[in-house]
XYZ file of C-alpha atoms in Angstrom:
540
model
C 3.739 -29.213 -82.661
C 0.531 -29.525 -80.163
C -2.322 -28.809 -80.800
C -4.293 -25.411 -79.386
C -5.692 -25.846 -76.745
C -9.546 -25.322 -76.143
C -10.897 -23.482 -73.446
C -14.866 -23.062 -71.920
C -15.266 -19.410 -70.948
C -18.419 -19.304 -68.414
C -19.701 -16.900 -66.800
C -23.151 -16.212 -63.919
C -25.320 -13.708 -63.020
C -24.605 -14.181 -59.027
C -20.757 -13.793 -59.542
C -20.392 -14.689 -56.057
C -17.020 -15.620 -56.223
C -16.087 -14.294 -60.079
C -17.001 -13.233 -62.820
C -15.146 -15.201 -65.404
C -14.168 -18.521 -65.019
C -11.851 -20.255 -67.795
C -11.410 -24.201 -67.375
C -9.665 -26.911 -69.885
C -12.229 -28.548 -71.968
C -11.171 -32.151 -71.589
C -9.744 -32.045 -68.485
C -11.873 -29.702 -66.465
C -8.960 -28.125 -65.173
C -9.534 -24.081 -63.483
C -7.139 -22.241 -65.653
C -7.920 -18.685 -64.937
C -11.177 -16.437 -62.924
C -11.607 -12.868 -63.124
C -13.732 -10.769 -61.035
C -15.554 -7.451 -61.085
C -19.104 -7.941 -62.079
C -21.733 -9.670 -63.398
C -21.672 -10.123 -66.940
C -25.178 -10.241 -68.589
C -26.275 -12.312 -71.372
C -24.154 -12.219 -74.671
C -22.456 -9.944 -73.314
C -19.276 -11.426 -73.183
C -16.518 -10.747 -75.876
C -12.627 -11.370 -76.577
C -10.843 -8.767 -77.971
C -7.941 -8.936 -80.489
C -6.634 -11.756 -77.971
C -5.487 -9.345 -75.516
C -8.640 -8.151 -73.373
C -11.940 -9.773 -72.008
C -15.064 -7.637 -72.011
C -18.259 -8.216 -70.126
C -21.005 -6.149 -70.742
C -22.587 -5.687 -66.930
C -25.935 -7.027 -66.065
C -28.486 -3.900 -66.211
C -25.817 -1.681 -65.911
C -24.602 1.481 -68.072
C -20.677 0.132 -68.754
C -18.613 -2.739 -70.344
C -15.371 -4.216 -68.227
C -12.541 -5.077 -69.568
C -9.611 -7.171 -68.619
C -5.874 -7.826 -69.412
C -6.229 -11.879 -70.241
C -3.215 -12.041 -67.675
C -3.936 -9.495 -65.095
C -7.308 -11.227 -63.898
C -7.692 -9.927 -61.132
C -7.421 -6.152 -61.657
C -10.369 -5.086 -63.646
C -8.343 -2.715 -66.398
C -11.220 -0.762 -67.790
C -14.671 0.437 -67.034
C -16.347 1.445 -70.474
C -18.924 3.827 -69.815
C -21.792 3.894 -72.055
C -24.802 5.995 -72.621
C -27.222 3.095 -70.917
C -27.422 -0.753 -69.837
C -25.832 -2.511 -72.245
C -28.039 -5.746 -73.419
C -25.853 -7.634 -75.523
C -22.275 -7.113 -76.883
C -19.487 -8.387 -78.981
C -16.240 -7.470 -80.704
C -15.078 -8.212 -84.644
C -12.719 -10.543 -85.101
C -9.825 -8.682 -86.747
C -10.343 -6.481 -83.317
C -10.494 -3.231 -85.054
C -14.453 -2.722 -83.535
C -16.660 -3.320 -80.658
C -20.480 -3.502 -80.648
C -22.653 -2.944 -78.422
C -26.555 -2.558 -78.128
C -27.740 -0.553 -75.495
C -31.860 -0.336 -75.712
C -32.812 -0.309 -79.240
C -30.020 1.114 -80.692
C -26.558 -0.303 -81.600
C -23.336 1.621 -80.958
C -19.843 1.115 -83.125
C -16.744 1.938 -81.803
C -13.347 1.695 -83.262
C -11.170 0.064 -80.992
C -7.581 1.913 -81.731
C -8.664 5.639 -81.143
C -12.135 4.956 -78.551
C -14.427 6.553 -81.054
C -17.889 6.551 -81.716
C -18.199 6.008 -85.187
C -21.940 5.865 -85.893
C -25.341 4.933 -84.055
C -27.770 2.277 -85.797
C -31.456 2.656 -84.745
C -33.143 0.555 -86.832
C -34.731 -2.334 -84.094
C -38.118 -0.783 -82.508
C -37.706 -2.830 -78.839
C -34.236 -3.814 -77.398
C -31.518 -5.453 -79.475
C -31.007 -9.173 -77.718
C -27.915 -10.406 -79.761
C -25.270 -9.463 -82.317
C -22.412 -11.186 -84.107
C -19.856 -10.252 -86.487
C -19.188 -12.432 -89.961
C -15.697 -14.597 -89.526
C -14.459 -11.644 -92.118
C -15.531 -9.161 -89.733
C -17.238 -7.633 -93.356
C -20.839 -8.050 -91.961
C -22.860 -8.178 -88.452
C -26.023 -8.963 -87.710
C -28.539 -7.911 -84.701
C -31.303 -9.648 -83.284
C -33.972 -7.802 -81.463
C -36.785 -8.149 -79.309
C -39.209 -6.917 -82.194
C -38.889 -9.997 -83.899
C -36.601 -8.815 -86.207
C -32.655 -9.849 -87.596
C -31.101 -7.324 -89.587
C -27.783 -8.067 -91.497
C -25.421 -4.967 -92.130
C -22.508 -4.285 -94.351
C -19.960 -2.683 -91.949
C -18.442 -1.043 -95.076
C -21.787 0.942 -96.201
C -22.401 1.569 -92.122
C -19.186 3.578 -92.224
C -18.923 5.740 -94.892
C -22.975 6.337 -95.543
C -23.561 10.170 -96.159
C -24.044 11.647 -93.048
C -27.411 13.195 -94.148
C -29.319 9.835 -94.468
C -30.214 6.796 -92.052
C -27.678 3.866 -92.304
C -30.231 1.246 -93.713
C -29.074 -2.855 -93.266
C -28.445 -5.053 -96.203
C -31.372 -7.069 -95.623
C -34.248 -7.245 -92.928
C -35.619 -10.949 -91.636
C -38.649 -10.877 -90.318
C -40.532 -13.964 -90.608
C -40.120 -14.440 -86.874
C -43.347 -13.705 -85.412
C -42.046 -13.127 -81.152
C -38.818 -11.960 -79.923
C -35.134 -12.934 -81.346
C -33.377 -15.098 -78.749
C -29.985 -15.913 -80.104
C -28.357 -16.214 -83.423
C -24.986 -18.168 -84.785
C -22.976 -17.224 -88.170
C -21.643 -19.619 -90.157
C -18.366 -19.080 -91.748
C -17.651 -17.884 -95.050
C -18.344 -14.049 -94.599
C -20.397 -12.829 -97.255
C -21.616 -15.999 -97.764
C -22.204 -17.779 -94.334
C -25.157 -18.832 -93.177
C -26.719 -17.492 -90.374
C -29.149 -19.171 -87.391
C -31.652 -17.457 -85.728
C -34.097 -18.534 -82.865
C -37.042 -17.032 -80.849
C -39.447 -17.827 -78.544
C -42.197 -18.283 -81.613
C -40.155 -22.024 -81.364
C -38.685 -22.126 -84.831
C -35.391 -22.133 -86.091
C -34.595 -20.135 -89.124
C -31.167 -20.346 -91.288
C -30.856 -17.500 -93.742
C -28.211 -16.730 -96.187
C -26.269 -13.280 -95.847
C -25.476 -13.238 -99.736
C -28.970 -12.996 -100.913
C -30.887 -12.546 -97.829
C -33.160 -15.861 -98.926
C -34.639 -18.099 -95.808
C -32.975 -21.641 -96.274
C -35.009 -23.566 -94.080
C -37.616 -23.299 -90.969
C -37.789 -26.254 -88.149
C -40.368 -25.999 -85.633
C -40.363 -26.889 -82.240
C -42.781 -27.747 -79.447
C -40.909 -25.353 -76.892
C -39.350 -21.946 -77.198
C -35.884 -21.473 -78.425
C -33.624 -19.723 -76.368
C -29.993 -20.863 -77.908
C -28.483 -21.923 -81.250
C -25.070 -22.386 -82.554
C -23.885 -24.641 -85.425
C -20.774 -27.136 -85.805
C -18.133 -25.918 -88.227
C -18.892 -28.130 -90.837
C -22.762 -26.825 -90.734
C -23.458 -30.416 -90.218
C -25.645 -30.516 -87.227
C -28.148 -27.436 -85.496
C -27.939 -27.688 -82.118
C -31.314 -25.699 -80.210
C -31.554 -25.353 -76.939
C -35.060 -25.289 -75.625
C -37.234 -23.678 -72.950
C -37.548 -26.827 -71.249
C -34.530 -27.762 -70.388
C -33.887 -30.081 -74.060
C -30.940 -29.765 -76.622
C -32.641 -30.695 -79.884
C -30.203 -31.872 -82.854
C -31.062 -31.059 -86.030
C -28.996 -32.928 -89.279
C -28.549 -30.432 -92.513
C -26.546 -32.982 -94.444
C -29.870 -35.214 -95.066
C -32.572 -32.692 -95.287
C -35.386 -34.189 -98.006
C -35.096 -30.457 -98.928
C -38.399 -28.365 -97.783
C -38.168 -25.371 -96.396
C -40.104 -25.658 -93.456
C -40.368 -29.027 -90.941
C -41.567 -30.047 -87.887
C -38.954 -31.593 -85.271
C -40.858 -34.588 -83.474
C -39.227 -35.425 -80.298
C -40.547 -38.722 -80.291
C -39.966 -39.513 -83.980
C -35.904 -38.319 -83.536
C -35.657 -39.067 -79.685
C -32.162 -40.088 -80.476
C -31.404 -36.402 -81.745
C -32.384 -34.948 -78.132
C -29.821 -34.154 -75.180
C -31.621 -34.467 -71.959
C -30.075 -33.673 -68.551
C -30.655 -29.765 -67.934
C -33.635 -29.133 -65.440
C -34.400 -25.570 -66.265
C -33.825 -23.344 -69.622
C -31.289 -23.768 -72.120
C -29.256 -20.456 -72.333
C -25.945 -20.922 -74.419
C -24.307 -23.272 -76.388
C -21.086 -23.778 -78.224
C -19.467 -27.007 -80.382
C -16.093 -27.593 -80.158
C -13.789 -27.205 -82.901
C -13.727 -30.921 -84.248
C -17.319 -31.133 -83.810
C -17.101 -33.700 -81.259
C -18.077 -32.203 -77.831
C -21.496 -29.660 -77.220
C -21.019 -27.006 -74.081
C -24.426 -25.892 -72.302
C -25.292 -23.504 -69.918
C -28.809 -23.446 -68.405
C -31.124 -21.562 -65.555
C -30.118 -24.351 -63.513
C -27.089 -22.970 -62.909
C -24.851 -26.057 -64.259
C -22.817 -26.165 -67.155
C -22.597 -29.478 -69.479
C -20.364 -30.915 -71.506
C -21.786 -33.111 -74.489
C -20.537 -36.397 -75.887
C -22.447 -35.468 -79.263
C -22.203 -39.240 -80.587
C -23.976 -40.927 -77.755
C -25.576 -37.570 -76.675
C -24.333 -38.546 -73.386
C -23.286 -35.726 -70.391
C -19.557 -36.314 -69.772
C -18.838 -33.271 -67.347
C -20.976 -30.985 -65.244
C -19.895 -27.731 -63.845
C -21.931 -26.419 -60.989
C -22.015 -22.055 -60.833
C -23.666 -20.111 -58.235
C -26.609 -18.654 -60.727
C -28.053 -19.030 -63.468
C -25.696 -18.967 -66.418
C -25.270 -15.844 -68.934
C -22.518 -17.157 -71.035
C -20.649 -20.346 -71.772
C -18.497 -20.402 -75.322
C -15.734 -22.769 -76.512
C -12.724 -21.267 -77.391
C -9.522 -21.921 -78.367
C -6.681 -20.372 -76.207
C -5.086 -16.995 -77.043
C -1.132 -16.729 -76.586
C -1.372 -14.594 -73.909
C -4.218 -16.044 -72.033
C -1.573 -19.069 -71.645
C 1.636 -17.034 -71.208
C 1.691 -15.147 -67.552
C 4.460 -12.811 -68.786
C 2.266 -11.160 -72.009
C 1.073 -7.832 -72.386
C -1.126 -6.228 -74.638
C 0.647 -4.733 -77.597
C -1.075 -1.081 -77.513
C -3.847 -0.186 -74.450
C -7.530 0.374 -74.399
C -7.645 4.285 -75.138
C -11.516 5.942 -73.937
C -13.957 5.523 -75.383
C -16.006 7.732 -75.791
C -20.106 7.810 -75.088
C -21.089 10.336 -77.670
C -20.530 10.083 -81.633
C -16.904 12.036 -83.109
C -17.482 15.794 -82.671
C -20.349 15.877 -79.961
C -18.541 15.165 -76.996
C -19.095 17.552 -74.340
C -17.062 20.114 -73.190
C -15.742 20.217 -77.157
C -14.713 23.529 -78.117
C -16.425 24.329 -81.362
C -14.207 25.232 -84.244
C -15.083 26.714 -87.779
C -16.165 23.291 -89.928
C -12.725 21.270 -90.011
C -11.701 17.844 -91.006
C -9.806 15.116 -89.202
C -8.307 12.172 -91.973
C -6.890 9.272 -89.657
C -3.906 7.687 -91.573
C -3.203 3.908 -90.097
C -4.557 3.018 -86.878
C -3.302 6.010 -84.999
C -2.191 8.926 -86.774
C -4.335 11.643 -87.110
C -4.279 15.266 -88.334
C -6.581 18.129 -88.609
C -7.655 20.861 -90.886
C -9.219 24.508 -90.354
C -9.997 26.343 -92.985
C -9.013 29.742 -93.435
C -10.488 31.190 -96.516
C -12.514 30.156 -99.203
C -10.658 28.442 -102.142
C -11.887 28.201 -105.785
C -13.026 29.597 -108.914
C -13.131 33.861 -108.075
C -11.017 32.994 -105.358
C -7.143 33.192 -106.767
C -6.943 36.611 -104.254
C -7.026 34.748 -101.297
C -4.356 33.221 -98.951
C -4.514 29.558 -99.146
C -6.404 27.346 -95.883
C -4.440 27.183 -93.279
C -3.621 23.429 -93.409
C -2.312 22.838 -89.679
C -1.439 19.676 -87.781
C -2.137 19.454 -83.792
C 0.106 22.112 -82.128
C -0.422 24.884 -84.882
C 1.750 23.081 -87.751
C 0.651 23.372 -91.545
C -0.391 19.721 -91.918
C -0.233 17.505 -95.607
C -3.260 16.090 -94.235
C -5.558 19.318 -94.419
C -3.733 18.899 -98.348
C -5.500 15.589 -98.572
C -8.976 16.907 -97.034
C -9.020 20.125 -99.312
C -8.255 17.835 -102.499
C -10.579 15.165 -102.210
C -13.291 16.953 -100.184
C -13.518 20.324 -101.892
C -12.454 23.341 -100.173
C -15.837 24.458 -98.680
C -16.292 22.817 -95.104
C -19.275 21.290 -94.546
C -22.516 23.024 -92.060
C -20.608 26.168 -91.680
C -22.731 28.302 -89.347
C -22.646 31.451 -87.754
C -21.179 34.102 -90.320
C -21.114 31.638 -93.186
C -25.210 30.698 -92.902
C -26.021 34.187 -93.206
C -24.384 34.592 -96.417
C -20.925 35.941 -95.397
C -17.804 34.194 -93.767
C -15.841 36.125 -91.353
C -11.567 34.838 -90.772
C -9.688 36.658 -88.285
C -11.957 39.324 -87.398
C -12.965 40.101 -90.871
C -15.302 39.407 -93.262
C -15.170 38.372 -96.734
C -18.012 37.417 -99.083
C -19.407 34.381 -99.805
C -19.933 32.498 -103.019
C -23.305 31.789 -103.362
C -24.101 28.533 -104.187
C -26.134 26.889 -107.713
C -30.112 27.370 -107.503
C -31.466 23.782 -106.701
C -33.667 22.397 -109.425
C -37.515 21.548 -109.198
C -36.550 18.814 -107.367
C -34.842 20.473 -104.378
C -31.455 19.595 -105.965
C -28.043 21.715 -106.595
C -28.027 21.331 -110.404
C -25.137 19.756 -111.932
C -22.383 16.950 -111.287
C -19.838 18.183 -108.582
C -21.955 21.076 -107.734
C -21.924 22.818 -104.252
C -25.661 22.270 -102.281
C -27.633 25.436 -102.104
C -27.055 27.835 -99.101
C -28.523 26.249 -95.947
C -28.105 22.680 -96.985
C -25.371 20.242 -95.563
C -22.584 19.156 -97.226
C -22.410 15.290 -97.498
C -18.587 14.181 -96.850
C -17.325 11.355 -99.263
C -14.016 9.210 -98.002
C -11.473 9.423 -100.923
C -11.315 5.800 -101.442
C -13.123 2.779 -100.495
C -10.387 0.200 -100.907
C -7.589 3.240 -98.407
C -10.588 2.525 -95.689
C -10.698 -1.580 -96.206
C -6.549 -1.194 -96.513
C -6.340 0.596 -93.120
C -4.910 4.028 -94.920
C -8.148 6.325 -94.551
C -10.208 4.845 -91.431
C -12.507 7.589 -91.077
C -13.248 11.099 -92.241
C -15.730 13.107 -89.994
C -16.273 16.489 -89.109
C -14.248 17.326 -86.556
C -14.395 19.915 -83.306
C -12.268 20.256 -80.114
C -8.580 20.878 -80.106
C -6.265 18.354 -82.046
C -4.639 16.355 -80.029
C -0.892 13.968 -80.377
C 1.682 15.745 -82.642
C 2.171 14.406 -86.588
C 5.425 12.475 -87.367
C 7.938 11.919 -90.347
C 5.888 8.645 -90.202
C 2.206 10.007 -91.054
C 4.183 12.580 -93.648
C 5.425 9.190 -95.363
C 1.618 7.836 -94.310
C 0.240 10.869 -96.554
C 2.546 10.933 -99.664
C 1.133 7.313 -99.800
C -2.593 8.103 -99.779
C -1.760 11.113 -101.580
C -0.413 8.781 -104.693
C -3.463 6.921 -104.598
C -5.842 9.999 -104.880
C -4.294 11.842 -107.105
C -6.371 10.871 -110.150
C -9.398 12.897 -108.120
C -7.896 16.066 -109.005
C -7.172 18.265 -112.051
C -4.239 19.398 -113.833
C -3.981 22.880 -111.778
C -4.559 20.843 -108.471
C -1.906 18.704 -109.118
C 0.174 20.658 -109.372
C -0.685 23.252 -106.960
C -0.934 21.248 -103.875
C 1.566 17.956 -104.623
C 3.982 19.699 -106.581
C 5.495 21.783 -103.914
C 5.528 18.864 -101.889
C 7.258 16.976 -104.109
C 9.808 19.293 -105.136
C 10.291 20.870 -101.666
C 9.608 24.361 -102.462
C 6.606 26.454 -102.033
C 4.036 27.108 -104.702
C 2.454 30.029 -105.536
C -0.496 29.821 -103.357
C 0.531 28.217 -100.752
C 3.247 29.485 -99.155
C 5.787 27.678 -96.747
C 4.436 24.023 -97.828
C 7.362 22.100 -98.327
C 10.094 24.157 -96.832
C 12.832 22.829 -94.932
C 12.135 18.815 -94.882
C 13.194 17.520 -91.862
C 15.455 14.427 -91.202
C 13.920 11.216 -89.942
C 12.007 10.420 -86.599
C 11.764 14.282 -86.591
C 8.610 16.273 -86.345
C 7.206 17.833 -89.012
C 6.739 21.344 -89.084
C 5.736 21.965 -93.317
């Protein structure tokens, strides 16, 4: 069986002629260009194999390309400003971008915005996921790196500030580039900056390794895949080589070009932007301000290929072939859906609805439930909530959302803020809630918030959200949209399972028990009638 073949993706900010050009590593052979833009500094990304973005230099949207279909630009992702770096996780389930000083996270099978990170006080100049896709970490021009757990980003309570798992900041001017290591939760990570050091950090602990310090500034990093070797590319046109494997062990060192002049790759007359190793660890790729691209003998530190571009170069990576990047008769397996510029539930235009729920089940099923009534203790007189599925259905889903959520939604307003709650013209009263403590806080465990304060949403399990079952739970408005299949019925009766230890005796077996046995219960009429056959829609 051969071996994969590696690739150099490069790319310019003149794009005279391209965008994106994709040649053979040893060979030098043009294998592919696409055009339709200039893409900016790393702000090029591959995504789940299938599509090449390229964030646009100083401007407010991301391209994106079918590997094969070059030369029709597939995609223009708007965003809400000019993006300034970008990249994509590597199971492909998210994209990242940071656009000013904030960083935006969208979820790459349904286009939304899941949640808006502004932590960085000047622009954010880098990003990269962990090879587990469990972490990222930003780089910013305020001379900080932050390192955040993508799990605690996504289900945080919507009431407080997403904070990072740990904040670097013994940089002292701004971040220019940073590499991770593999290992996920345990990789090492690179950072450089124009204050000329170096800095590895570990993700685990947060803890600063080791500090090398240069005579120029940094602009570039990137690390073999053994972590043998640092490679920094410098302000002045130098590669500097630094060895991990026979560090005397301090923390902080100076690198003396004249001491290790046979660690230094010379050849580049301008500054260093981008580098990359190949996989064996055998060949360095450069791209500089003086518009050429290197390859690297890293033994003899020789240059055994130059690449001439028409400007200076954004972006030059190593890479090993996709399947369909190689194969002219491949197609994506699902397409790009919009995505969208504002976070789930703001977009405008919306139509506002009375507090309801949307619980994603897979990668792109989706229900939705409005509630109808208020369900509870002093509340056995009332119809059960209306528990529909896009299209008007009763949906299993709104089941799922009343069981593990509670039945109150969350920042009711109009009729329900002023004490009352009004349902199809008329209005009933409303519960009031426990008097907060001293402290400002709704006194006991499982206790609703006091009138006027939000309701925090909880997912129903963390491991359904790592698994792929429950993606996302987030308040939704706007009119449903797609219709809900035998498929996401099966979907539910399997997330149901799993949460059924959140709920009590009379729960159980008031909202699965009709399910299960396929007749109504006594509160919630019509659930469970008249199953349908396979492949057909669901109408409970």
């Amino acid at each position: 069986m051969a071996a994969p073949m590696e690739v150099a993706v490069c790319t310019d900010s003149a794009a005279q002629l391209w965008s994106c050009v994709v040649w053979e590593l040893h060979s030098g052979a043009n294998l592919l260009t696409y055009r339709g833009g200039q893409a900016g500094p790393r702000g090029l990304a591959l995504l789940n194999g299938e599509y090449l973005l390229a964030a646009q230099l100083g401007k407010n949207y991301i391209s994106a390309w079918e590997l094969q279909r070059k030369d029709q630009l597939q995609q223009k992702i708007m965003c809400p400003g000019p993006v300034t770096c970008l990249t994509t996780s590597p199971n492909g389930l998210y994209v990242l971008a940071g656009i000013a000083e904030s960083i935006y996270l969208w979820e790459v099978s349904t286009g939304n915005l899941l949640v808006i990170l502004s932590r960085h006080y000047q622009d954010v100049s880098c990003l990269q996921f962990t090879g587990d896709s469990s972490h990222f970490l930003s780089g910013g021009k305020d001379c900080l790196v932050l390192a955040w757990s993508l799990c605690s980003v996504l289900q945080v309570d919507p009431s407080r500030t997403p904070a990072p798992r740990h904040v670097w900041s013994r940089h002292t001017l701004p971040i220019t580039d940073l590499h991770c290591g593999f290992g996920g939760p345990l990789a090492r990570v690179a950072t450089s900056s124009l204050d000329q050091t170096v800095k590895l950090w570990e993700v685990s602990s947060g803890e600063l390794l080791l500090s090398v310090l240069f005579d120029v500034g940094i602009m570039a990093v990137t690390m073999d895949l053994a972590e043998h070797h640092l490679f920094c590319g410098g302000s002045d046109g130098s590669i500097f080589q630094v060895d991990l494997c026979t560090w005397p062990g301090q923390r902080e060192k100076s690198f003396q070009p004249e001491q290790d002049n046979g660690k230094v790759f010379r050849g580049h007359r301008n500054q260093v932007t981008c580098l990359s190793v190949s996989t064996d660890g055998s060949v360095l790729l450069s791209g500089s301000h003086d518009e050429t691209v290197r390859l690297w003998d890293i033994q003899s530190k020789q240059c055994i290929r130059t690449v001439t571009l028409k400007g200076p170069v954004t972006n030059a990576s190593i890479m090993l072939a996709p399947v369909s990047m190689l194969s002219s008769d491949f197609r994506p397996g699902l397409p790009l859906p919009h995505f969208n510029k504002h976070l789930l539930g703001a977009e405008h235009g919306d139509e506002p609805h009375r507090g309801g729920f949307t619980l994603r089940l897979g990668l792109h099923q989706q229900a939705w439930w409005e509630p109808r009534s208020p369900l509870g203790r002093g509340a056995s007189e009332a119809p059960a909530p209306q528990l529909r599925a896009p299209g008007g259905r009763p949906s299993l889903t709104g089941t799922l959302c009343v069981a593990g959520l509670g039945a109150q939604p969350p920042g009711a307003g109009g009729a329900a803020a002023r004490g009352d709650e009004q349902h199809d013209g008329e209005e009933r009263p409303r519960r009031p809630g426990p008097a907060a403590d001293p402290r400002g806080r709704a006194g006991g465990r499982g206790a609703q918030p006091a009138q006027g304060q939000p309701r925090p949403l909880r997912l129903l399990h963390a491991h359904h959200h790592a698994a792929g079952q429950v993606s996302a739970l987030r308040p939704a408005r706007g009119p449903p949209r797609g219709l809900v299949s035998s498929s996401c019925w099966a979907a539910g009766l399997s997330v149901a399972s799993r949460c059924y230890s959140f709920l009590t005796k009379e729960l159980k077996t008031l909202l699965f028990g009709p399910l299960c046995q396929g007749r109504p219960g006594p509160r919630s009429p019509g659930l469970g009638q008249d199953l349908p056959r396979r492949n057909r829609w669901v109408h409970l």
